[in-house]
Amino acid sequence: MSSHPSPAPVRAAHVRLSGVHLSFGGRPVLTGVDLLAAAGDRVAVVGENGRGKSTLLRVLSGELTADRGEVHRAGSIGVATQQIPLAGGSRPGLPGSGGPGVPPGAAAGEVPPGADGPEVSPGVAAGKVPPEADGPGVSPGAADREVLLRADGPGVPPGVADGEVPLGPDGPGVPPSAAAGEVPRGPGGSRVPPGAADRRAPLGAGDQRGPLGTVGDLIDLELTAVRGALSRLDRAGEALAAGHPGAADAYAAALAEAEALDAWDADRRVEVSLAALNAVADRARPLHTLSVGQRHRVRLACLLGAGHQVLLLDEPTNHLDADGLDHLAERLRAHPGVVVLVSHDRALLGDVATSVLDLDPSSDGRPRLYGGGYAAYVEGRRAERARWEAAHAEQVAEQQRLADDLSAARNRLRDNWRPAKGHGKHARATRAPGLVRAVHRRQEELAAHVVAVPPPPNRFTMPELPEHPGTGHPGGTLLRATGVTVTGRLTRPVDLALDSGDRLVVTGPNGAGKSTLLAVLAGALAPAGGVVTRARTARIGWLGQESDPPGRRTAVELHAARLTRSGLPGPGLAELGLLDRYDAHRPVAELSVGARRRLDLALVLADRPHVLLLDEPTNHLSAALVDELTAAIGSTPAAVVIATHDRQLLRDSRSWPRLAL
């Protein structure tokens, strides 16, 4: 694979993929991806979980090297991944080169969780208190000794000072030892584009910097490109003043880089985004005191303010409230460079995308690029899906016709070739070869016919959730909260009552206590004040934002065990249409974040709950699955409560009662 990144003015920023193929453990993840995005383009990358969306961003950033194909980049690159890994006491290796997050043989298209586990994960078992994703809190397992690490790119060369890469003969960012035209490699072996390592400066296996203890440390890390550009400009100015040979060209290059980043205004832009995203702006605040969502908002604010010409964003909306979503959409629409965006937020895609790259399988197995924005993609995809289903049905019908013809020919050979009694042997001999040839011809036709068009993807089928038998009788309320509060997390008393079939949307800004309220209703967190009462036989199902620690058991084993424990009849994992056969039989520790989210949804539904509590249910789920889930929860006889910032889900549930916190 060739890679040609270079410092460039924003108008020249671009990314280009040509025939990119990538496999993990022999399993294809990216197959023949073509993409050209220039300044002003905002490309949405969509597809079911495990199709390679996050992997594609890692290829674009230079973190992963494709097996085949070409990747070209121009412009500085800012990357926001789904996870900010936490490791206690030791620095992991480079993702994609033996470090955490990419187990050997990982085939999911999104970055699988590593040994340290994802920070943003699906549901939590009853009795496990999650961190308050939308407010102050400490993530489970985030001990004081843990340090924040960056896992969204190749490492900087060993021995390089903070934010600096020495000026080599080929220009800023190219180590002097790099041969002409050679792409240098980071400590993990991944390609480090010339000038890109210092512009992005993620932490790699060879990095010797101290722990990132505060918000200020994280901001400085994310603004390394800006700090490095200004530092190089200062050094180039000193060299120019001293009259060093070639100093004028070096100064011009350093000045162009700083101007392209608008480096002098970066800190102000970050402060604006911190405020707009409701992120912690106190640079002395210890990182371990921040919730998952707060850490992600700080990083996103830095990326929006850093002035990168190319932004690669993986699920940036997961921890944003309505104001934060509006700010993100505004900044992306105004971004003068390239944006490549992976998101399940359908409203955001509709607001900002100028084109859509669909990685889901197609009739010929290649990704599709749709112009005209997200609405045009939805229509184009629907039409292509209809053609796909029709072509598949036609081929299956033709195969059945050929099989029927072969069966009929065999029957004639067995039963009808023998002439009537009294005819001679010569008549039988004359007819037999023709019948045999007919059978052979039908066999050849059937063998030559291949159903080349794959079957349509599985659709989510929600199991039938029961109506509680006590509903409608005196005292038949399933779940009631009276004056519920939680110190520091849910300060305003909450009252609510739920019967079978009830619907409720819990809204509010980050920190209002939405996740806390659902944890209290589920019985996983005791209220500091007030009372929660539940019908004696009512089953409460809770899909939280965090998963249990991943283990070596497979998804199908966990689901079967949950069905056995519940003692209730229900569909198997395959019948739900949530996981394909490959993911269903993999250890949970090797599943992508999206696949684990689907598994947690399956586990919650296995208990056949009378009350379904869904905390940000659209996180990490594909747009198609969210549409199917939205339709299913709208018609179930169970009571349903959702807490969400997803604007499209809020629009789809606009007829439901609201509880504003």
XYZ file of C-alpha atoms in Angstrom:
661
model
C 0.000 0.000 0.000
C 1.258 3.468 -0.817
C 0.612 6.380 1.510
C 1.172 9.997 0.545
C 0.213 12.397 3.326
C 1.620 15.883 3.302
C 1.180 19.240 5.023
C -1.309 21.131 2.879
C -3.488 24.224 2.916
C -7.053 23.409 3.791
C -8.245 23.803 0.199
C -5.880 20.981 -0.800
C -6.882 18.650 2.037
C -8.175 15.301 0.841
C -8.268 11.583 1.481
C -8.411 8.951 -1.224
C -8.858 5.201 -1.049
C -8.456 3.005 -4.089
C -9.273 -0.698 -3.997
C -8.547 -1.054 -0.278
C -8.745 -4.579 1.150
C -8.075 -5.577 4.749
C -8.590 -8.843 6.641
C -8.223 -9.795 10.293
C -7.365 -13.401 11.029
C -8.154 -14.367 7.439
C -11.638 -12.827 7.601
C -12.261 -9.977 5.140
C -13.301 -6.735 6.805
C -12.803 -4.186 4.030
C -13.293 -5.336 0.453
C -12.546 -3.089 -2.483
C -13.252 0.251 -0.816
C -12.990 3.305 -3.084
C -13.408 6.825 -1.743
C -12.385 10.336 -2.717
C -13.174 13.170 -0.305
C -11.889 16.692 -0.898
C -12.114 19.905 1.115
C -15.748 20.660 1.902
C -16.837 17.015 1.681
C -18.458 15.417 4.711
C -18.657 11.667 4.222
C -20.829 9.539 6.490
C -19.687 5.917 6.797
C -22.590 3.599 7.609
C -23.176 -0.116 7.948
C -24.168 -2.792 10.391
C -21.954 -3.425 13.380
C -18.813 -5.295 12.420
C -18.745 -4.100 8.798
C -15.453 -2.232 9.174
C -16.459 1.367 9.855
C -13.972 1.977 12.660
C -11.368 -0.077 10.833
C -11.784 2.181 7.798
C -11.069 5.243 9.952
C -7.941 3.554 11.313
C -6.773 2.896 7.764
C -7.462 6.505 6.810
C -5.537 7.774 9.827
C -2.509 5.617 9.034
C -2.856 3.487 12.158
C -3.568 0.344 10.130
C -1.937 -0.673 6.875
C -4.256 -2.158 4.252
C -3.447 -5.556 2.787
C -4.035 -4.217 -0.723
C -4.897 -0.909 -2.300
C -3.751 2.662 -1.987
C -4.379 5.306 0.669
C -3.542 8.943 -0.005
C -3.876 11.751 2.527
C -3.151 15.453 2.470
C -3.558 17.670 5.516
C -3.220 17.271 9.261
C -5.456 14.593 10.769
C -7.556 14.710 13.926
C -9.052 11.450 15.161
C -11.761 10.685 17.713
C -12.193 6.985 18.426
C -15.022 5.329 20.368
C -12.772 4.556 23.327
C -10.243 6.316 25.504
C -8.602 3.220 27.046
C -7.625 3.240 30.690
C -4.753 1.070 31.852
C -3.534 0.703 35.419
C 0.153 1.346 35.821
C 1.448 0.332 32.402
C 1.191 1.590 28.892
C -0.282 -0.799 26.371
C 1.188 -1.380 22.975
C 0.074 0.212 19.793
C -3.424 -0.803 18.748
C -3.236 -2.945 15.690
C 0.235 -4.191 16.532
C -0.278 -6.386 19.482
C -1.633 -3.786 21.874
C -4.988 -3.822 23.591
C -8.087 -3.302 21.604
C -7.177 -5.584 18.713
C -7.029 -9.224 19.745
C -5.398 -11.562 17.260
C -7.876 -12.595 14.644
C -10.293 -9.809 15.434
C -12.586 -9.549 12.491
C -15.133 -7.046 13.670
C -15.101 -3.896 11.670
C -15.074 -1.807 14.792
C -12.235 -1.707 17.285
C -12.826 -4.639 19.627
C -12.379 -4.065 23.345
C -9.060 -5.180 24.731
C -7.965 -6.502 28.058
C -8.766 -3.273 29.785
C -12.307 -3.321 28.466
C -14.170 -0.559 26.713
C -15.170 2.543 28.570
C -18.337 2.969 26.612
C -20.058 -0.343 26.557
C -23.514 -1.802 26.541
C -25.851 -2.857 29.300
C -25.047 -3.661 32.907
C -26.295 -6.607 34.907
C -28.735 -5.864 37.682
C -27.010 -4.878 40.881
C -24.033 -3.243 39.172
C -24.017 0.510 39.542
C -22.851 2.231 36.341
C -20.955 5.485 36.255
C -23.264 8.395 35.636
C -22.571 8.824 31.945
C -24.235 12.187 31.923
C -22.889 13.628 35.100
C -20.126 13.548 37.704
C -18.941 10.160 38.714
C -16.126 7.709 38.596
C -16.200 4.929 36.040
C -16.173 1.438 37.599
C -12.610 0.244 37.826
C -11.182 3.672 37.121
C -8.849 3.649 40.103
C -6.755 6.652 41.023
C -3.667 4.952 39.633
C -5.138 4.659 36.154
C -3.815 6.911 33.441
C -5.541 8.099 30.322
C -4.007 6.833 27.120
C -4.656 7.724 23.520
C -5.321 4.836 21.177
C -6.227 6.509 17.952
C -3.030 6.484 15.998
C 0.567 5.413 15.551
C 3.102 6.233 18.208
C 5.682 8.955 18.079
C 9.290 7.903 17.587
C 11.093 6.926 20.800
C 13.056 9.743 22.349
C 11.080 12.520 20.737
C 10.218 15.325 23.125
C 6.682 16.346 23.909
C 4.974 17.458 20.743
C 8.196 17.640 18.763
C 9.611 15.754 15.836
C 13.048 16.936 14.725
C 13.341 18.780 11.465
C 14.918 16.450 8.943
C 16.311 17.233 5.535
C 12.970 16.415 3.916
C 10.996 18.916 5.940
C 9.074 19.027 9.203
C 8.185 15.705 10.718
C 10.480 13.526 8.627
C 13.232 12.019 10.771
C 16.694 12.545 9.271
C 17.209 8.784 9.149
C 14.212 8.270 6.861
C 15.270 7.399 3.357
C 13.923 9.511 0.565
C 10.356 8.570 -0.183
C 10.261 6.027 2.644
C 7.310 6.093 4.989
C 8.735 5.888 8.523
C 7.194 3.471 10.979
C 6.207 3.859 14.595
C 7.367 1.593 17.398
C 4.566 -0.875 16.734
C 5.437 -1.203 13.074
C 2.554 0.843 11.687
C 3.180 3.467 9.066
C 3.729 6.973 10.392
C 3.104 9.483 7.612
C 5.813 12.118 7.234
C 4.801 15.094 9.312
C 1.754 13.268 10.664
C 3.226 11.722 13.779
C 4.063 15.073 15.295
C 0.826 16.620 14.103
C -1.247 13.951 15.817
C 1.168 12.806 18.519
C -0.775 9.931 20.038
C 0.805 7.749 22.659
C 2.588 4.672 21.440
C 4.468 1.834 23.002
C 7.684 3.787 22.955
C 6.297 6.929 24.518
C 7.972 7.947 27.733
C 5.711 10.737 28.874
C 4.272 10.732 32.349
C 0.682 9.932 33.288
C -2.054 12.226 32.022
C -3.415 13.312 35.364
C -5.544 16.333 34.544
C -7.890 17.819 31.992
C -5.083 20.158 31.002
C -2.868 17.173 30.183
C -5.520 15.800 27.847
C -6.012 19.174 26.183
C -2.268 19.547 25.664
C -2.089 16.056 24.200
C -4.898 16.714 21.740
C -3.370 20.071 20.778
C 0.052 18.551 20.202
C -0.216 19.404 16.501
C -0.772 23.053 17.356
C 1.937 23.138 20.009
C 4.339 21.379 17.653
C 3.586 23.757 14.766
C 4.232 26.831 16.902
C 7.374 25.270 18.362
C 8.719 24.480 14.906
C 7.915 27.994 13.753
C 9.863 29.436 16.694
C 12.857 27.225 15.966
C 12.691 28.011 12.258
C 12.597 31.720 13.096
C 15.678 31.371 15.257
C 17.462 29.480 12.479
C 16.458 32.181 9.991
C 17.753 34.922 12.277
C 21.015 33.024 12.672
C 21.405 32.732 8.906
C 21.472 28.931 8.720
C 21.500 27.427 5.214
C 18.009 26.546 4.000
C 16.430 28.397 6.917
C 14.193 30.526 4.704
C 12.521 27.508 3.135
C 12.162 25.813 6.534
C 10.576 28.968 7.973
C 8.151 29.263 5.066
C 7.112 25.626 5.517
C 6.678 26.037 9.293
C 4.664 29.234 8.829
C 2.394 27.556 6.272
C 1.764 24.683 8.665
C 0.896 27.026 11.562
C -1.389 29.087 9.328
C -3.134 25.982 8.012
C -3.963 25.029 11.619
C -4.719 28.642 12.618
C -2.574 27.619 15.562
C -2.610 30.971 17.374
C -6.390 30.793 17.925
C -6.620 27.095 18.820
C -6.900 27.457 22.596
C -9.739 29.959 22.265
C -11.592 27.626 19.888
C -11.161 24.777 22.356
C -12.572 26.906 25.187
C -15.619 27.750 23.055
C -16.246 24.071 22.291
C -15.698 23.027 25.912
C -18.456 25.420 26.953
C -20.775 24.446 24.102
C -20.370 20.722 24.813
C -20.867 21.205 28.559
C -17.399 19.755 29.113
C -15.165 20.330 32.116
C -12.955 23.362 31.435
C -10.972 23.285 34.691
C -7.538 22.237 33.475
C -6.462 21.218 36.967
C -9.362 18.754 37.369
C -8.053 15.162 37.792
C -9.177 12.947 34.931
C -10.133 10.055 37.189
C -12.881 12.186 38.707
C -14.583 12.617 35.325
C -17.287 10.369 33.981
C -16.872 8.549 30.682
C -18.970 11.127 28.890
C -17.046 14.063 30.361
C -13.715 12.688 29.172
C -15.058 12.172 25.666
C -16.516 15.671 25.558
C -13.173 17.202 26.534
C -11.418 15.324 23.746
C -14.068 16.216 21.163
C -13.833 19.904 22.084
C -10.082 19.747 21.538
C -10.470 18.158 18.108
C -13.068 20.720 17.033
C -10.735 23.528 18.073
C -7.413 22.126 16.891
C -7.817 23.220 13.270
C -7.059 19.880 11.621
C -7.743 19.815 7.900
C -9.034 16.229 8.076
C -11.355 15.060 10.860
C -11.994 11.351 11.381
C -14.770 10.954 13.954
C -16.045 7.649 15.322
C -19.405 7.949 17.093
C -18.804 11.506 18.380
C -22.415 12.000 19.549
C -22.618 9.234 22.145
C -22.113 11.537 25.144
C -23.632 14.791 23.933
C -26.827 16.490 25.010
C -29.059 18.524 22.705
C -26.937 21.681 22.924
C -23.775 19.695 22.337
C -25.298 17.985 19.311
C -26.290 21.326 17.843
C -22.766 22.671 18.355
C -21.184 19.602 16.792
C -23.433 19.813 13.733
C -22.721 23.525 13.350
C -18.960 23.049 13.568
C -18.937 20.147 11.134
C -21.026 22.037 8.588
C -18.601 24.961 8.863
C -15.471 22.805 8.677
C -13.538 23.866 5.572
C -11.592 20.627 5.208
C -12.580 16.958 5.036
C -14.850 15.181 7.507
C -15.222 11.402 7.549
C -17.833 10.499 10.127
C -19.024 7.213 11.608
C -22.244 7.695 13.527
C -25.510 5.971 14.280
C -27.111 9.361 14.944
C -29.473 9.597 12.023
C -30.345 13.214 12.728
C -26.676 14.239 12.665
C -26.092 12.390 9.415
C -29.091 14.112 7.894
C -27.811 17.495 9.071
C -24.179 17.296 7.939
C -23.444 14.500 5.440
C -22.851 15.438 1.814
C -22.331 11.811 0.790
C -22.666 8.366 2.364
C -20.340 5.374 2.068
C -22.306 2.193 2.816
C -20.169 -0.758 3.920
C -23.074 -3.175 4.215
C -23.059 -6.104 1.790
C -24.427 -5.429 -1.657
C -25.413 -7.657 -4.542
C -21.842 -7.661 -5.845
C -20.135 -7.521 -2.443
C -18.642 -4.039 -2.902
C -19.344 -0.914 -0.837
C -21.594 1.741 -2.295
C -21.057 5.515 -2.306
C -24.228 7.622 -2.477
C -24.177 11.333 -3.250
C -26.797 13.876 -2.306
C -26.674 13.514 1.480
C -28.296 11.137 3.916
C -31.865 11.447 2.605
C -30.697 10.490 -0.884
C -28.820 7.549 0.620
C -31.933 6.275 2.396
C -33.918 6.338 -0.826
C -31.090 4.895 -2.906
C -30.436 2.129 -0.400
C -34.138 1.247 -0.247
C -34.315 0.964 -4.033
C -31.140 -1.093 -4.190
C -32.399 -3.365 -1.406
C -35.601 -3.981 -3.391
C -33.600 -4.851 -6.508
C -31.342 -7.092 -4.424
C -34.264 -8.998 -2.884
C -35.937 -9.387 -6.271
C -32.739 -10.662 -7.897
C -32.131 -13.117 -5.053
C -35.717 -14.389 -5.184
C -35.478 -14.790 -8.956
C -32.268 -16.808 -8.700
C -33.660 -19.007 -5.935
C -36.801 -19.613 -7.988
C -34.705 -20.517 -11.034
C -32.654 -22.939 -8.962
C -35.831 -24.582 -7.730
C -37.140 -24.849 -11.308
C -33.942 -26.557 -12.437
C -34.094 -28.920 -9.473
C -37.701 -29.782 -10.344
C -36.720 -30.398 -13.996
C -33.935 -32.739 -12.872
C -36.291 -34.613 -10.573
C -38.835 -35.007 -13.399
C -36.137 -36.243 -15.797
C -35.005 -38.836 -13.273
C -38.562 -39.992 -12.776
C -39.000 -40.417 -16.524
C -35.767 -42.379 -16.727
C -36.873 -44.650 -13.914
C -40.538 -45.129 -14.762
C -41.360 -44.135 -18.322
C -38.556 -45.148 -20.657
C -39.599 -48.773 -20.776
C -41.965 -49.209 -23.804
C -45.277 -50.977 -23.594
C -45.365 -54.765 -23.387
C -44.835 -56.455 -26.754
C -42.301 -53.922 -28.080
C -38.880 -55.156 -28.933
C -35.585 -54.548 -27.192
C -34.513 -52.198 -29.998
C -37.259 -49.718 -29.013
C -36.073 -49.650 -25.387
C -32.494 -49.176 -26.515
C -33.503 -46.266 -28.777
C -35.359 -44.384 -26.025
C -32.917 -44.900 -23.127
C -29.995 -42.763 -24.371
C -32.243 -39.744 -24.882
C -33.593 -39.930 -21.351
C -30.105 -40.356 -19.901
C -28.890 -37.346 -21.860
C -31.840 -35.319 -20.530
C -30.918 -36.196 -16.952
C -27.272 -35.271 -17.522
C -28.281 -31.997 -19.132
C -30.515 -31.067 -16.180
C -27.710 -31.990 -13.754
C -25.270 -29.758 -15.592
C -27.737 -26.869 -15.706
C -28.381 -27.135 -11.971
C -24.666 -27.386 -11.155
C -23.908 -24.355 -13.351
C -26.571 -22.228 -11.700
C -25.257 -20.372 -8.672
C -27.323 -18.128 -6.433
C -24.728 -15.363 -6.591
C -26.900 -12.704 -4.991
C -26.621 -13.057 -1.203
C -29.779 -13.214 0.891
C -30.908 -9.961 2.523
C -29.426 -9.241 5.978
C -31.279 -10.436 9.049
C -33.896 -8.134 10.474
C -34.418 -7.667 14.197
C -37.364 -9.675 15.527
C -38.349 -8.644 19.025
C -39.737 -11.419 21.221
C -43.236 -10.950 22.522
C -43.018 -9.237 25.895
C -45.843 -10.045 28.296
C -48.439 -7.836 29.874
C -48.300 -8.180 33.649
C -51.344 -10.089 34.931
C -51.901 -7.593 37.744
C -52.418 -4.670 35.404
C -55.880 -3.149 35.651
C -56.538 -4.435 39.169
C -56.413 -2.259 42.285
C -52.808 -1.751 43.263
C -51.713 -3.142 39.910
C -49.057 -0.501 39.196
C -45.874 -2.254 38.057
C -43.342 0.345 39.157
C -43.729 3.455 41.270
C -41.158 6.036 42.411
C -42.086 8.569 45.075
C -39.795 11.475 45.932
C -36.676 9.647 44.723
C -33.317 11.427 45.065
C -29.656 10.384 44.907
C -27.064 12.552 46.598
C -24.983 14.485 44.093
C -26.572 12.784 41.087
C -30.352 13.196 41.230
C -31.102 16.168 43.419
C -34.679 16.988 42.408
C -37.267 14.524 43.790
C -38.809 12.355 41.079
C -42.289 10.846 41.094
C -43.593 8.418 38.481
C -45.844 5.380 38.067
C -45.815 2.763 35.307
C -48.456 0.248 34.252
C -48.301 -2.252 31.396
C -48.204 -0.535 28.038
C -47.077 2.806 29.458
C -44.454 4.843 27.634
C -42.089 7.451 29.074
C -39.147 9.453 27.734
C -36.685 10.816 30.308
C -34.946 13.944 29.049
C -32.488 16.450 30.427
C -28.977 17.798 29.968
C -25.851 15.872 30.831
C -25.538 15.577 34.601
C -29.282 15.787 35.222
C -29.399 12.178 36.467
C -31.138 10.245 33.705
C -28.869 7.185 33.991
C -29.053 7.406 37.776
C -32.858 7.371 37.726
C -32.976 4.280 35.518
C -30.467 2.531 37.796
C -32.689 3.310 40.794
C -35.813 2.061 38.996
C -33.967 -1.146 38.059
C -32.984 -1.761 41.675
C -29.255 -1.470 40.962
C -28.857 1.710 43.004
C -30.508 2.579 46.303
C -32.034 6.061 46.501
C -30.842 8.448 49.175
C -34.370 9.697 49.592
C -37.834 8.533 48.575
C -39.249 5.094 47.890
C -39.404 2.757 44.886
C -42.046 0.020 44.884
C -42.396 -2.775 42.351
C -45.178 -5.280 41.779
C -44.146 -8.556 43.432
C -43.953 -10.592 40.220
C -42.962 -7.812 37.849
C -39.749 -8.393 35.878
C -37.656 -5.290 35.216
C -35.281 -5.280 32.252
C -32.527 -2.647 32.177
C -30.235 -1.849 29.257
C -27.562 0.429 30.700
C -24.627 2.100 29.022
C -21.958 -0.177 30.489
C -21.344 -3.918 30.082
C -20.180 -6.531 32.498
C -16.461 -7.266 32.074
C -16.034 -9.405 28.961
C -15.192 -13.071 29.421
C -14.311 -16.083 27.316
C -17.842 -17.433 27.060
C -19.512 -16.963 23.709
C -22.550 -14.830 23.018
C -24.739 -17.849 22.276
C -23.653 -19.514 25.539
C -24.487 -16.422 27.590
C -27.885 -16.055 25.948
C -28.750 -19.729 26.435
C -27.739 -19.484 30.103
C -29.948 -16.420 30.556
C -32.925 -18.214 29.005
C -32.340 -21.200 31.290
C -32.090 -18.970 34.351
C -35.298 -17.148 33.503
C -37.185 -20.403 33.015
C -39.272 -18.707 30.344
C -39.814 -19.789 26.757
C -38.252 -17.522 24.201
C -36.490 -17.382 20.860
C -32.850 -18.328 20.561
C -30.166 -15.794 19.799
C -30.183 -16.570 16.075
C -33.935 -15.965 15.843
C -33.591 -12.421 17.180
C -31.509 -11.335 14.196
C -29.137 -9.325 16.392
C -25.845 -11.160 15.792
C -24.592 -13.086 12.808
C -23.411 -16.659 13.256
C -19.755 -15.663 13.385
C -20.154 -13.164 16.248
C -22.635 -15.387 18.089
C -19.977 -18.070 18.504
C -17.039 -15.823 19.411
C -15.883 -15.083 22.971
C -17.527 -11.905 24.182
C -14.100 -10.358 24.845
C -13.434 -10.413 21.103
C -16.681 -8.734 20.065
C -16.821 -5.151 18.869
C -18.521 -2.512 20.970
C -21.538 -2.607 18.661
C -21.806 -6.399 18.777
C -21.646 -6.355 22.567
C -24.391 -3.754 22.617
C -26.553 -6.082 20.524
C -25.763 -8.979 22.844
C -26.739 -6.975 25.905
C -30.041 -6.097 24.271
C -30.615 -9.801 23.589
C -29.832 -10.668 27.230
C -32.270 -8.081 28.543
C -35.030 -9.361 26.248
C -34.337 -12.978 27.268
C -35.835 -12.199 30.694
C -39.142 -11.239 29.003
C -39.487 -8.097 31.143
C -42.769 -6.440 32.017
C -40.924 -3.098 32.269
C -38.149 -2.226 29.820
C -35.683 0.507 30.876
C -33.460 1.650 27.986
C -30.558 4.023 28.688
C -29.354 5.610 25.431
C -30.527 2.544 23.472
C -29.254 3.852 20.120
C -25.590 4.005 21.199
C -23.448 1.756 18.965
C -26.450 0.395 17.055
C -26.860 0.751 13.303
C -29.468 3.075 11.871
C -31.398 0.128 10.399
C -31.517 -1.687 13.756
C -32.561 1.496 15.559
C -35.485 1.884 13.152
C -36.545 -1.725 13.796
C -36.114 -1.394 17.580
C -38.093 1.864 17.621
C -40.996 0.200 15.838
C -40.869 -2.806 18.199
C -40.877 -0.853 21.480
C -43.717 1.270 20.197
C -46.065 -1.712 19.980
C -45.020 -4.026 22.843
C -47.493 -4.528 25.730
C -44.633 -4.056 28.211
C -44.030 -0.666 29.814
C -41.095 1.138 28.199
C -38.910 3.942 29.559
C -36.137 5.461 27.453
C -33.480 8.014 28.348
C -31.923 9.422 25.213
C -30.254 12.350 23.514
C -30.859 10.798 20.089
C -32.739 13.507 18.238
C -34.290 11.164 15.716
C -35.504 8.824 18.458
C -36.950 11.833 20.284
C -38.748 12.797 17.084
C -39.998 9.236 16.587
C -41.295 9.100 20.192
C -42.731 12.623 20.241
C -46.177 11.282 21.217
C -44.800 9.668 24.407
C -45.089 11.447 27.774
C -41.920 13.307 28.864
C -40.174 13.466 32.237
C -37.724 16.375 32.168
C -34.945 16.276 34.748
